[in-house]
Coordinates of C-alpha atoms and ligand atoms in Angstrom, one line a residue:
X1 CA -18.8 11.1 8.0
X2 CA -16.8 8.1 6.9
X3 CA -19.5 5.6 8.2
X4 CA -22.0 6.9 5.7
X5 CA -19.7 8.4 3.0
X6 CA -18.9 5.2 1.2
X7 CA -21.6 4.4 -1.4
X8 CA -21.9 0.8 -0.3
X9 CA -20.8 -0.9 2.9
X10 CA -19.2 -3.7 0.9
X11 CA -16.7 -1.3 -0.6
X12 CA -15.0 -0.8 2.8
X13 CA -11.9 -3.0 3.0
X14 CA -11.4 -2.5 6.8
X15 CA -8.0 -0.9 6.2
X16 CA -8.2 1.4 9.3
X17 CA -6.9 4.5 7.5
X18 CA -9.9 6.5 8.7
X19 CA -9.4 5.4 12.3
X20 CA -5.7 6.3 12.3
X21 CA -6.2 9.8 10.9
X22 CA -9.1 11.0 13.1
X23 CA -7.7 13.8 15.3
X24 CA -10.6 13.3 17.8
X25 CA -10.1 9.5 18.2
X26 CA -13.8 9.2 17.6
X27 CA -13.7 6.4 15.1
X28 CA -13.8 2.8 16.3
X29 CA -13.9 -0.4 14.1
X30 CA -16.9 -2.5 15.0
X31 CA -17.5 -6.1 14.0
X32 CA -20.7 -6.7 12.0
X33 CA -22.7 -10.0 12.2
X34 CA -20.3 -11.7 9.8
X35 CA -17.3 -10.7 12.0
X36 CA -15.7 -8.0 9.7
X37 CA -14.7 -4.6 11.0
X38 CA -16.3 -1.4 9.8
X39 CA -15.8 2.2 11.0
X40 CA -18.3 3.7 13.5
X41 CA -18.2 7.4 14.4
X42 CA -19.0 8.8 17.8
X43 CA -20.8 12.0 16.6
X44 CA -20.6 13.5 20.1
X45 CA -16.9 14.0 19.6
X46 CA -16.7 14.5 15.8
X47 CA -15.6 18.0 14.6
X48 CA -16.6 17.4 11.0
X49 CA -13.0 17.9 9.7
X50 CA -13.5 15.3 6.9
X51 CA -10.0 14.0 7.3
X52 CA -11.4 10.5 7.5
X53 CA -13.0 10.9 4.1
X54 CA -9.8 12.3 2.6
X55 CA -7.7 9.4 3.9
X56 CA -10.0 6.6 2.6
X57 CA -8.3 4.8 -0.3
X58 CA -11.6 3.7 -1.7
X59 CA -13.0 7.2 -2.0
X60 CA -9.6 8.7 -3.1
X61 CA -8.2 6.4 -5.8
X62 CA -4.6 6.3 -6.7
X63 CA -3.4 5.5 -10.2
X64 CA 0.0 3.8 -10.6
X65 CA 2.0 3.9 -13.8
X66 CA 5.1 1.7 -13.5
X67 CA 6.9 -1.1 -15.3
X68 CA 7.1 -4.0 -12.9
X69 CA 9.6 -6.8 -13.4
X70 CA 8.9 -10.4 -12.3
X71 CA 11.3 -12.9 -10.9
X72 CA 11.2 -16.5 -9.8
X73 CA 13.3 -16.9 -6.6
X74 CA 13.9 -18.6 -3.3
X75 CA 16.0 -18.2 -0.2
X76 CA 19.3 -20.1 0.0
X77 CA 18.6 -20.7 3.7
X78 CA 16.6 -23.9 3.5
X79 CA 15.3 -23.8 7.1
X80 CA 13.8 -20.3 6.6
X81 CA 12.4 -21.3 3.2
X82 CA 10.6 -24.3 4.7
X83 CA 9.2 -22.2 7.5
X84 CA 7.8 -19.7 5.0
X85 CA 4.8 -20.0 2.7
X86 CA 6.6 -19.7 -0.6
X87 CA 10.3 -19.0 -1.2
X88 CA 11.1 -17.3 2.1
X89 CA 11.8 -13.9 0.5
X90 CA 9.9 -11.8 3.1
X91 CA 12.3 -12.9 5.9
X92 CA 15.4 -11.9 3.8
X93 CA 14.1 -8.5 3.0
X94 CA 13.0 -7.9 6.6
X95 CA 16.5 -9.0 7.9
X96 CA 18.1 -6.6 5.5
X97 CA 16.0 -3.7 6.9
X98 CA 16.8 -4.7 10.5
X99 CA 20.6 -4.9 9.6
X100 CA 20.2 -1.3 8.3
X101 CA 18.7 -0.2 11.7
X102 CA 15.1 -0.3 10.6
X103 CA 11.9 -1.6 11.9
X104 CA 9.5 -4.2 10.3
X105 CA 5.7 -4.2 10.4
X106 CA 3.7 -7.4 9.7
X107 CA 0.9 -9.7 10.7
X108 CA 1.3 -12.0 13.6
X109 CA -0.9 -13.8 16.1
X110 CA -1.3 -12.5 19.6
X111 CA -1.5 -14.7 22.7
X112 CA -5.2 -15.4 21.9
X113 CA -4.7 -16.1 18.2
X114 CA -6.2 -12.8 17.1
X115 CA -4.2 -11.7 14.0
X116 CA -2.9 -8.2 14.5
X117 CA -0.3 -5.9 12.8
X118 CA 2.6 -4.9 15.0
X119 CA 6.3 -4.2 14.6
X120 CA 9.6 -5.9 15.5
X121 CA 13.2 -4.6 15.7
X122 CA 15.2 -7.9 15.9
X123 CA 15.6 -10.8 13.5
X124 CA 14.5 -13.4 16.2
X125 CA 11.1 -11.7 16.5
X126 CA 10.5 -12.0 12.7
X127 CA 9.3 -15.5 13.2
X128 CA 5.9 -14.3 14.3
X129 CA 5.3 -12.6 10.9
X130 CA 6.7 -15.6 8.9
X131 CA 4.1 -17.6 7.0
X132 CA 0.6 -16.7 5.6
X133 CA -2.3 -16.5 8.0
X134 CA -5.6 -16.8 6.2
X135 CA -7.7 -14.4 8.2
X136 CA -8.0 -10.6 8.1
X137 CA -5.3 -8.9 10.2
X138 CA -6.3 -6.0 12.5
X139 CA -4.3 -2.8 11.8
X140 CA -5.2 -1.0 15.0
X141 CA -3.2 2.2 15.2
X142 CA -0.2 0.8 13.3
X143 CA -0.2 3.5 10.6
X144 CA 0.3 6.1 13.2
X145 CA 3.3 4.1 14.6
X146 CA 4.8 3.8 11.1
X147 CA 4.6 7.6 10.7
X148 CA 6.3 8.2 14.1
X149 CA 9.2 6.0 13.0
X150 CA 9.4 7.6 9.6
X151 CA 9.5 11.1 11.1
X152 CA 12.4 10.0 13.3
X153 CA 14.3 9.0 10.2
X154 CA 14.2 5.2 10.9
X155 CA 13.9 2.8 7.9
X156 CA 10.5 1.2 7.9
X157 CA 9.4 -2.0 6.1
X158 CA 5.6 -2.3 6.1
X159 CA 4.2 -5.6 4.9
X160 CA 0.5 -6.5 4.4
X161 CA -2.3 -7.0 1.9
X162 CA -2.6 -4.5 -1.0
X163 CA -5.5 -2.7 0.7
X164 CA -3.5 -2.3 3.9
X165 CA -0.6 -0.9 1.9
X166 CA -3.0 1.5 0.1
X167 CA -4.5 2.4 3.5
X168 CA -1.1 3.3 4.9
X169 CA -0.1 5.4 1.9
X170 CA -3.4 7.2 1.9
X171 CA -3.1 7.9 5.6
X172 CA 0.5 9.2 5.2
X173 CA -0.5 11.5 2.3
X174 CA 3.1 12.0 1.2
X175 CA 6.1 9.8 0.1
X176 CA 9.0 9.0 2.4
X177 CA 12.4 7.8 1.2
X178 CA 12.8 5.7 4.3
X179 CA 9.6 3.6 3.7
X180 CA 9.6 0.3 1.9
X181 CA 6.3 -1.4 1.3
X182 CA 5.7 -5.1 0.5
X183 CA 2.3 -6.4 -0.5
X184 CA 1.2 -9.9 -1.4
X185 CA -0.9 -11.4 -4.2
X186 CA -4.0 -11.6 -2.2
X187 CA -6.8 -14.2 -2.7
X188 CA -8.9 -12.4 -0.1
X189 CA -9.3 -12.5 3.7
X190 CA -11.8 -14.7 5.7
X191 CA -13.7 -13.3 8.6
X192 CA -12.0 -13.4 12.1
X193 CA -15.3 -14.7 13.5
X194 CA -15.2 -17.8 11.2
X195 CA -11.6 -18.4 12.2
X196 CA -12.4 -18.2 15.9
X197 CA -15.2 -20.6 15.4
X198 CA -12.8 -23.0 13.7
X199 CA -10.3 -22.7 16.6
X200 CA -13.1 -23.5 19.1
X201 CA -14.1 -26.5 17.0
X202 CA -10.5 -27.8 16.9
X203 CA -9.9 -27.2 20.6
X204 CA -13.1 -28.8 21.7
X205 CA -12.3 -31.9 19.7
X206 CA -9.1 -32.5 21.8
X207 CA -10.2 -30.8 25.0
X208 CA -7.2 -28.5 25.0
X209 CA -6.2 -24.9 24.1
X210 CA -3.9 -24.1 21.2
X211 CA -0.2 -23.4 21.4
X212 CA 0.6 -22.9 17.7
X213 CA -1.2 -22.7 14.3
X214 CA 0.5 -23.0 10.9
X215 CA -1.4 -22.8 7.6
X216 CA 1.4 -23.7 5.3
X217 CA 3.4 -26.7 6.6
X218 CA 5.5 -28.3 3.8
X219 CA 5.7 -31.8 5.2
X220 CA 4.1 -33.2 2.1
X221 CA 5.6 -30.5 -0.1
X222 CA 4.8 -26.9 -0.9
X223 CA 2.1 -27.8 -3.4
X224 CA 0.4 -30.1 -1.0
X225 CA 0.7 -27.9 2.0
X226 CA -0.9 -28.7 5.4
X227 CA -2.7 -26.9 8.2
X228 CA -1.3 -27.8 11.7
X229 CA -2.5 -27.1 15.2
X230 CA -0.3 -27.9 18.2
X231 CA -2.3 -28.0 21.4
X232 CA -1.2 -27.4 24.9
X233 CA -1.8 -31.1 25.8
X234 CA 1.0 -31.9 23.3
X235 CA -1.3 -33.4 20.6
X236 CA -1.2 -32.2 17.0
X237 CA -3.8 -31.8 14.3
X238 CA -2.4 -32.1 10.8
X239 CA -4.3 -32.1 7.5
X240 CA -3.6 -31.2 3.9
X241 CA -5.3 -28.0 2.7
X242 CA -7.8 -29.8 0.5
X243 CA -9.1 -31.8 3.5
X244 CA -8.9 -29.1 6.2
X245 CA -12.4 -27.7 6.9
X246 CA -11.2 -24.1 7.3
X247 CA -9.1 -24.1 4.1
X248 CA -12.1 -25.7 2.2
X249 CA -14.3 -22.7 3.3
X250 CA -11.5 -20.2 2.4
X251 CA -10.8 -21.7 -1.0
X252 CA -14.5 -22.0 -1.9
X253 CA -14.7 -18.2 -1.4
X254 CA -17.6 -18.6 1.0
X255 CA -16.3 -16.6 3.9
X256 CA -14.2 -13.7 2.4
X257 CA -14.7 -10.0 3.2
X258 CA -17.3 -8.5 0.8
X259 CA -14.7 -6.1 -0.6
X260 CA -12.6 -9.0 -1.7
X261 CA -15.1 -10.0 -4.5
X262 CA -14.5 -6.7 -6.3
X263 CA -11.0 -5.9 -5.1
X264 CA -9.7 -2.5 -6.1
X265 CA -6.1 -3.7 -6.1
X266 CA -6.1 -6.6 -8.7
X267 CA -3.4 -5.1 -10.9
X268 CA 0.1 -5.4 -12.1
X269 CA 0.6 -1.7 -11.3
X270 CA 0.8 -1.7 -7.6
X271 CA 1.5 1.0 -4.9
X272 CA 4.0 -1.2 -3.1
X273 CA 7.7 -1.5 -3.9
X274 CA 7.6 -5.3 -4.0
X275 CA 4.8 -7.9 -4.3
X276 CA 5.3 -11.4 -3.0
X277 CA 3.4 -14.5 -4.2
X278 CA 3.6 -18.2 -4.6
X279 CA 5.0 -19.1 -8.1
X280 CA 2.2 -21.5 -9.0
X281 CA 2.9 -23.1 -12.3
X282 CA 6.7 -22.9 -11.9
X283 CA 7.0 -26.5 -13.0
X284 CA 5.8 -25.4 -16.4
X285 CA 7.8 -22.2 -16.7
X286 CA 11.1 -23.0 -15.0
X287 CA 11.1 -26.7 -13.9
X288 CA 14.7 -26.4 -12.7
X289 CA 13.5 -24.0 -10.0
X290 CA 10.9 -26.3 -8.7
X291 CA 11.9 -28.8 -6.0
X292 CA 8.6 -28.5 -4.1
X293 CA 10.1 -26.6 -1.2
X294 CA 8.6 -23.3 -2.2
X295 CA 9.3 -20.9 -5.0
X296 CA 8.3 -17.2 -4.8
X297 CA 7.0 -15.1 -7.6
X298 CA 8.0 -11.5 -7.0
X299 CA 7.1 -8.3 -8.8
X300 CA 9.6 -5.5 -8.4
X301 CA 7.5 -2.3 -8.7
X302 CA 9.9 0.6 -8.0
X303 CA 13.5 1.7 -7.8
X304 CA 13.4 1.1 -4.0
X305 CA 12.2 -2.5 -4.8
X306 CA 15.2 -3.0 -7.2
X307 CA 17.6 -1.6 -4.7
X308 CA 16.6 -4.0 -1.9
X309 CA 16.6 -6.9 -4.3
X310 CA 20.2 -6.1 -5.3
X311 CA 21.2 -6.2 -1.6
X312 CA 19.9 -9.7 -1.0
X313 CA 20.9 -11.2 -4.4
X314 CA 23.7 -13.2 -3.1
X315 CA 21.4 -15.0 -0.6
X316 CA 18.8 -16.1 -3.2
X317 CA 18.5 -18.2 -6.4
X318 CA 16.6 -16.1 -8.9
X319 CA 15.7 -15.7 -12.5
X320 CA 13.7 -13.0 -14.3
X321 CA 10.5 -14.2 -16.0
X322 CA 7.9 -12.7 -18.3
X323 CA 5.3 -11.2 -16.0
X324 CA 2.4 -12.0 -18.3
X325 CA 3.4 -15.6 -18.5
X326 CA 3.8 -15.9 -14.7
X327 CA 0.4 -14.3 -14.2
X328 CA -1.2 -16.9 -16.5
X329 CA -0.7 -19.4 -13.6
X330 CA -1.6 -16.9 -10.9
X331 CA -4.6 -15.0 -12.0
X332 CA -5.3 -14.0 -8.4
X333 CA -2.8 -11.2 -9.1
X334 CA -5.2 -9.5 -11.5
X335 CA -8.6 -11.1 -10.8
X336 CA -10.9 -11.0 -7.8
X337 CA -12.4 -14.2 -6.2
X338 CA -15.8 -15.1 -7.6
X339 CA -18.8 -14.5 -5.3
X340 CA -20.0 -17.8 -4.0
X341 CA -23.8 -17.9 -4.2
X342 CA -23.9 -19.9 -1.0
X343 CA -22.0 -17.2 1.0
X344 CA -25.1 -15.5 2.5
X345 CA -26.5 -18.9 3.7
X346 CA -23.1 -19.9 5.1
X347 CA -23.1 -16.7 7.3
X348 CA -26.7 -17.1 8.2
X349 CA -26.0 -20.5 9.7
X350 CA -22.6 -19.6 11.2
X351 CA -23.9 -19.0 14.7
X352 CA -26.2 -22.0 14.9
X353 CA -24.4 -24.9 13.1
X354 CA -21.4 -26.9 14.3
X355 CA -18.3 -26.0 12.1
X356 CA -17.9 -29.4 10.4
X357 CA -21.6 -29.5 9.4
X358 CA -21.5 -25.9 8.2
X359 CA -18.5 -26.6 5.9
X360 CA -19.8 -29.9 4.7
X361 CA -23.1 -28.3 3.9
X362 CA -21.8 -25.3 1.9
X363 CA -18.3 -26.3 0.7
X364 CA -18.6 -29.9 -0.6
X365 CA -17.2 -30.7 -4.1
X366 CA -19.2 -32.5 -6.7
X367 CA -18.7 -36.3 -6.8
X368 CA -16.6 -36.2 -10.0
X369 CA -14.1 -33.8 -8.5
X370 CA -13.9 -35.9 -5.3
X371 CA -13.2 -39.1 -7.2
X372 CA -10.5 -37.5 -9.4
X373 CA -8.8 -36.0 -6.4
X374 CA -9.0 -39.3 -4.3
X375 CA -7.4 -41.1 -7.3
X376 CA -4.5 -38.6 -7.4
X377 CA -4.0 -38.8 -3.7
X378 CA -3.9 -42.6 -3.8
X379 CA -1.2 -42.5 -6.5
X380 CA 0.8 -39.9 -4.4
X381 CA 0.7 -42.1 -1.3
X382 CA 1.5 -45.2 -3.2
X383 CA 4.6 -43.6 -4.8
X384 CA 5.6 -42.3 -1.4
X385 CA 5.2 -45.7 0.2
X386 CA 7.3 -47.6 -2.3
X387 CA 10.0 -44.8 -2.3
X388 CA 9.5 -43.6 -5.9
X389 CA 8.2 -40.2 -4.9
X390 CA 11.6 -39.1 -3.6
X391 CA 13.3 -40.3 -6.8
X392 CA 10.8 -38.4 -9.0
X393 CA 11.2 -35.2 -6.9
X394 CA 15.0 -35.7 -7.1
X395 CA 14.9 -35.6 -10.9
X396 CA 13.5 -32.0 -10.6
X397 CA 15.8 -30.9 -7.7
X398 CA 17.5 -27.6 -8.5
Ligands
LIG401 C1 -4.5 -13.8 3.1 C2 -3.4 -14.2 2.1 C3 -3.8 -14.6 0.8 C4 -2.9 -14.9 -0.1 N1 -3.3 -15.3 -1.4 C5 -2.3 -15.6 -2.3 C6 -2.7 -16.1 -3.6 O1 -3.9 -16.2 -3.9 N2 -1.8 -16.3 -4.5 C7 -0.4 -16.2 -4.2 O2 0.4 -16.5 -5.1 N3 0.0 -15.8 -3.0 C8 -0.9 -15.5 -2.0 N4 -0.5 -15.1 -0.8 C9 0.9 -14.8 -0.6 C10 1.8 -16.0 -0.3 O3 1.1 -17.1 0.2 C11 3.0 -15.6 0.5 O4 2.6 -14.9 1.7 C12 4.0 -14.8 -0.1 O5 4.4 -15.5 -1.3 C13 5.2 -14.5 0.8 O6 5.8 -15.6 1.1 P1 7.3 -15.7 1.7 O7 7.7 -17.1 1.6 O8 8.2 -14.7 1.0 O9 7.2 -15.2 3.1 P2 6.2 -15.6 4.3 O10 7.1 -15.6 5.5 O11 5.4 -16.7 4.0 O12 5.3 -14.3 4.4 C14 5.0 -13.6 5.5 C15 4.5 -12.2 5.1 O13 3.0 -12.3 4.9 C16 2.4 -11.3 5.7 N5 1.1 -11.9 6.2 C17 0.8 -13.1 6.6 N6 -0.5 -13.2 6.9 C18 -1.0 -12.0 6.5 C19 -2.4 -11.5 6.6 N7 -3.4 -12.2 7.0 N8 -2.6 -10.2 6.2 C20 -1.5 -9.4 5.8 N9 -0.3 -9.9 5.7 C21 0.0 -11.2 6.1 C22 3.4 -11.1 6.9 O14 3.2 -9.9 7.5 C23 4.7 -11.2 6.1 O15 4.9 -10.0 5.5 C24 -1.5 -14.8 0.2 C25 -1.1 -14.4 1.5 C26 -2.1 -14.1 2.4 C27 -1.6 -13.7 3.8
LIG402 S1 -14.8 14.1 10.4 FE1 -12.9 14.4 11.5 S2 -13.4 14.2 13.7 FE2 -15.2 13.5 12.5 S3 -14.8 11.3 12.4 FE3 -13.9 12.1 10.6 S4 -11.8 12.5 11.1 FE4 -12.9 12.2 13.0
LIG403 S1 -10.5 4.2 5.3 FE1 -10.5 2.0 5.1 S2 -11.6 1.3 6.9 FE2 -12.1 3.4 6.6 S3 -14.0 3.4 5.4 FE3 -12.2 3.6 4.0 S4 -11.8 1.5 3.3 FE4 -13.1 1.4 5.2
LIG404 S1 -8.6 -9.2 -1.8 FE1 -8.3 -7.0 -2.0 S2 -9.8 -6.1 -0.5 FE2 -9.6 -8.3 0.0 S3 -8.0 -8.3 1.6 FE3 -7.0 -8.7 -0.4 S4 -6.3 -6.6 -1.1 FE4 -7.9 -6.3 0.5

């Protein structure tokens, strides 16, 4: 069945569509030695109905023909915008769905910092979905829950990676007018095992457990975002993404899920209604929309996408842009991460090496790159110290 139907193990994206559809409940998702989930079938219970194979979006490919439009935009609510990874557009759309009596699905940490998909029905609860978390989120039986709400006629917003959106659509097997899907431009997802090892490393260095983790703090600006841990002993770890050990491993593409290196969903023709991304390069395309507080690039992929955008238009600043020009600065939208030749060795040493030594061994930059970056950082700090940075940023304020 599904566990030996895919040609190669690395094709499986861990989307959970097979688990959700199995009428016998005989599929479980098991972690491999790298910490990624793959389906395992209990053949004592399997009735060989093949539903799992039919629901797999890798085996049954979907072709999308649409004419997406691209916009630069950000939320007028500065507090929400600063709490979000890019322009805070996700929260606005989610609030609109809740105002219409709907339910919102997304990725949030549980009490133990495992990233899981779940749903909320109030605006206050949306905070747990806000902000990017750079680890694979576990879908569990969420597609099944989505279907139950849809059948009852409730509006549903599902947000996730493109492969999770594809998994949901493949599981549902039919369209629903009351379903809105948002995906993200997705660099790839690191292994939960690597993330857990990083949490252990941080906690042991302060002898405390963690209260909150944020990957995209904008204290030093959206483009120089920071990773933050707040611990239960009231101490904080704060480091810019280039210095943070975990982000170095993520951005060096050394710990991504194997499927992310040949992602099926790198395309401008997407199954979701809306796609959210960071508008990297905004300073070159629309400098008047770059105040370094976060600008979103969004693709509107369907009529439902246009309709929800219309409903939030008075709460955002937005401008249509040429999609091909925007993608020039955000090639992740159409191109997979490159396979890092050190990846296998990184995972081979994962269990035995301390986290800092592991990252320093496999994710260090060449000396030239380090010197160039240190020079830039020095200039940044100098400008900040003498008060010039605020003035320079003010010139570009929208
Ligand atoms: C793993 C990952 C990789 C990304 N890679 C890129 C990239 O290479 N280039 C780029 O331009 N943008 C990337 N993004 C998207 C971008 O960082 C923002 O998430 C997006 O612009 C939405 O921002 P926002 O300000 O509107 O809302 P935010 O509040 O920041 O976004 C929250 C949304 O992200 C979802 N989410 C958070 N973490 C996960 C996760 N692990 N899995 C599934 N859904 C999640 C939540 O469910 C919610 O829908 C990535 C996001 C993630 C999670
Ligand atoms: S063939 Fe049917 S019963 Fe067997 S694992 Fe697949 S979905 Fe479940
Ligand atoms: S349905 Fe998803 S989790 Fe199951 S085998 Fe296919 S890609 Fe993997
Ligand atoms: S890069 Fe592709 S396969 Fe990997 S998580 Fe993102 S959408 Fe899924």
